[in-house]
Structure formats: structure tokens, C-alpha cells
């Protein structure tokens, strides 16, 4: 179905359009909205440093944290909640175009194995509805797109338009026609209706979210009964001597690599600090239980550098 008033971006013209209204959006999209160009409820197109554009998620200042007026951490700094959201946004605008190569360099490619492990734990099946939150450049969404097949549907969602632009271009180039791209804050997941998804994932995203409890509650809300949540995130290494070596690596090598490859050492200093400030395995499991998740468990990977947490909505 065509819409004469619509102004498609160049990317849109290269890909098939769909007049299907996403079943999981809390309000129907305008008819004829091409898949991959769907706009969240607060609309407006934003040009970004990475080129192209995705719908801008216009939150009132301070409303995106759920913690207005409170202090929180940005790495080791104590900042106000809205300052944190702003600083996190700056980090990911800055690193978006170099994000994938930096991931490979910093982890020696091991992040691919961690992600593969999480995908295997997801139990994703053909025909399912999947939401990947803070999905960035789309590593998980790309695999899910293949796994759910043409009858299934994947939403790649992120708060940051630079990251989402990279992900959208990449998945469109890979021929993923069953993926939508939606700007959304993990703390509210406002564009999504209750009980919509069989599987919700967040990979290396929760650490950056200010109000993690609010985010876990929102994840619970959008999951269907019987659905599952998977959280892949840096965690606490279980072996102390290994932990020291890991600290040395992250606080010296990462900022240097960041400077050399992305011309941005500060963002990679934040990465190292934010990992140390993130709740450990047991704390995060408790937070999931508080949000209502059942049968929660976690698996340490690479000696606890990373953990996959899983919980169910019954
Ligand atoms: C380290 S990247 C992870 C990207 C991808 N999931 C992966 O595993 O490679 C973290 C992502 O979290 C996103 N993010 C940060 N705060 C967010 C929030 N409150 N809601 C949604 N996404 C957020 C960032 O924009 C960024 O794309």
C-alpha cells in the first residue's frame, strides 16, 4: 500500500515495504509504514552522524530515566540521572561507526561466542516474536531474524539513533525483511504493548540503563505469559587473580585501543568503569525476581567476565 504523503529515505527505497501493522506496538502505525521505518509514538526524523535516519524518540528532558532528580553513576562519576542518560547517549553516538570493529578487537572476537551462547539459551523458534532491547548494531537481531523465519518477527530496538542506524543498515543489507527498527528507552519500552513477545533479550545494554529495576519491569510487561528474558552482560569474575589481570587489561588497554581506533579513549574508560559498577550475578538475579520473573538462573562465561541471566514470565 502506498502513501503519497510519506517521504521515504533512500534506504527505504532499496528494500521491500510492508503494510503490516506490527501486532506488538501499543498504537497502530500509520498504514503503509514500510517495515524498518516504523516510527515510535513520539515522532520526527533525526539525521545522525552515521548517515541515514531513524525515527527520533523525543522524550521530555529528564523523563527518560524514571529517576528525575536522583543521583546515579556514570562509570565512577556520581551524576544526576538525566546527566547520565545524556552522557551514555554521547558515548554511543561517538562510538557507533566503530562499534563492531572495537568489539572484535577488545574481546579478541570472543563476544561472538558469548552471543552465540545466549542465543542458544533463548530457545527461539520459528514463528516467534522477539524483541532485542539496546540492540545497537544488531548482532542478536540478525540471528533471530533467521531463526524465527518469515512467519516470525523481530524488533531491533535502541534508545540511540546512531547505533540503531548502523544496525538498520546492516540488517537491511543482510536481507532481513522480518525486522522492525524502533527507538525506545529500555526503562519504559513505551512503544510496545503488554504481553507481546515470546522472547526479550538485552545484550551488553542493561549496564548503561539508569533505572534497571524500571527496565526489568518493562521487560516483564511486554513479555507474553510463558515468555522468557535473556540478559547478556559483563559481570563479576569468579577467580580473584584473574580479576586483577582483567582490571589491568580493561583500565589500560581498552582506553588506548579506543583512542587508536575510534579516537575516543573516554568512552572506553567509561566501558571499563561501568562494568565494575554493574550489579554482580546474584544481585541481578534478585532484581529479576523482584520484577516478577520466575525460575531465574544465570551462567557464567569466561570465568564470570560475562554472565547470561534467564528468567520466565509465567
Ligand atoms: C554496548 S551496546 C550493546 C549493543 C548490542 N546489544 C550488542 O550486544 O552488541 C549498548 C547499547 O545500549 C543502548 N542503550 C543505552 N541506554 C539505553 C536505554 N536506556 N534504553 C535502550 N537502549 C539503551 C546504547 O544506545 C547501545 O546501543
Short mmCIF file of N, CA, C and O in Angstrom, two decimals, residues 20 22-24 124-131 148 151-155 178 196-200 223-224:
data_model
loop_
_atom_site.label_atom_id
_atom_site.label_comp_id
_atom_site.label_asym_id
_atom_site.label_seq_id
_atom_site.Cartn_x
_atom_site.Cartn_y
_atom_site.Cartn_z
N UNK A 20 1.98 -4.24 6.80
CA UNK A 20 1.56 -4.97 8.01
C UNK A 20 1.70 -4.06 9.23
O UNK A 20 2.71 -3.40 9.41
N UNK A 22 2.41 -3.74 13.00
CA UNK A 22 3.05 -4.60 13.99
C UNK A 22 2.10 -4.90 15.13
O UNK A 22 1.54 -3.98 15.73
N UNK A 23 1.92 -6.15 15.47
CA UNK A 23 0.98 -6.52 16.49
C UNK A 23 1.42 -6.11 17.88
O UNK A 23 0.63 -6.04 18.79
N UNK A 24 2.73 -5.81 18.05
CA UNK A 24 3.23 -5.55 19.39
C UNK A 24 3.37 -4.08 19.71
O UNK A 24 3.77 -3.72 20.78
N UNK A 124 14.80 -19.86 21.01
CA UNK A 124 13.96 -19.20 19.99
C UNK A 124 13.51 -20.20 18.93
O UNK A 124 14.26 -21.10 18.55
N UNK A 125 12.26 -20.02 18.49
CA UNK A 125 11.71 -20.96 17.50
C UNK A 125 11.06 -20.21 16.35
O UNK A 125 10.73 -19.02 16.46
N UNK A 126 10.83 -20.95 15.28
CA UNK A 126 10.20 -20.35 14.09
C UNK A 126 8.84 -19.78 14.45
O UNK A 126 8.12 -20.34 15.27
N UNK A 127 8.52 -18.65 13.86
CA UNK A 127 7.22 -18.03 14.05
C UNK A 127 7.11 -17.15 15.29
O UNK A 127 6.07 -16.54 15.51
N UNK A 128 8.17 -17.07 16.08
CA UNK A 128 8.06 -16.31 17.33
C UNK A 128 8.28 -14.80 17.14
O UNK A 128 8.82 -14.35 16.13
N UNK A 129 7.83 -14.07 18.14
CA UNK A 129 8.01 -12.61 18.20
C UNK A 129 9.14 -12.31 19.17
O UNK A 129 9.06 -12.72 20.34
N UNK A 130 10.16 -11.61 18.70
CA UNK A 130 11.34 -11.36 19.52
C UNK A 130 11.62 -9.86 19.61
O UNK A 130 11.56 -9.15 18.60
N UNK A 131 11.93 -9.41 20.80
CA UNK A 131 12.35 -8.01 21.00
C UNK A 131 13.78 -8.00 21.52
O UNK A 131 14.05 -8.56 22.59
N UNK A 148 13.62 -17.10 13.47
CA UNK A 148 12.14 -17.06 13.55
C UNK A 148 11.50 -17.27 12.19
O UNK A 148 10.32 -17.63 12.11
N UNK A 151 7.52 -16.29 9.10
CA UNK A 151 6.29 -16.15 9.89
C UNK A 151 6.54 -15.46 11.24
O UNK A 151 5.60 -15.07 11.93
N UNK A 152 7.78 -15.35 11.60
CA UNK A 152 8.12 -14.72 12.88
C UNK A 152 8.46 -13.25 12.67
O UNK A 152 8.43 -12.74 11.56
N UNK A 153 8.78 -12.60 13.78
CA UNK A 153 9.06 -11.17 13.68
C UNK A 153 10.06 -10.76 14.76
O UNK A 153 9.98 -11.22 15.89
N UNK A 154 10.97 -9.86 14.38
CA UNK A 154 11.99 -9.39 15.32
C UNK A 154 11.92 -7.87 15.37
O UNK A 154 11.74 -7.22 14.34
N UNK A 155 12.06 -7.32 16.57
CA UNK A 155 12.20 -5.86 16.70
C UNK A 155 13.58 -5.57 17.25
O UNK A 155 13.95 -6.07 18.31
N UNK A 178 12.15 -9.38 8.02
CA UNK A 178 11.18 -9.57 9.10
C UNK A 178 11.60 -8.84 10.37
O UNK A 178 11.27 -9.26 11.48
N UNK A 196 3.42 -8.99 24.46
CA UNK A 196 3.60 -9.02 23.00
C UNK A 196 4.66 -10.00 22.50
O UNK A 196 4.61 -10.40 21.35
N UNK A 197 5.65 -10.31 23.33
CA UNK A 197 6.82 -11.02 22.80
C UNK A 197 7.02 -12.38 23.48
O UNK A 197 6.82 -12.52 24.69
N UNK A 198 7.47 -13.34 22.67
CA UNK A 198 7.83 -14.65 23.21
C UNK A 198 9.20 -14.59 23.88
O UNK A 198 9.49 -15.37 24.78
N UNK A 199 10.03 -13.70 23.36
CA UNK A 199 11.41 -13.62 23.84
C UNK A 199 11.85 -12.16 23.86
O UNK A 199 11.62 -11.43 22.89
N UNK A 200 12.44 -11.76 24.99
CA UNK A 200 13.03 -10.42 25.08
C UNK A 200 14.50 -10.61 25.44
O UNK A 200 14.83 -11.40 26.34
N UNK A 223 6.55 -9.00 27.80
CA UNK A 223 6.63 -10.45 27.52
C UNK A 223 5.25 -11.08 27.60
O UNK A 223 4.43 -10.73 28.46
N UNK A 224 5.00 -12.05 26.72
CA UNK A 224 3.78 -12.85 26.84
C UNK A 224 3.93 -13.79 28.04
O UNK A 224 5.05 -14.21 28.35
#
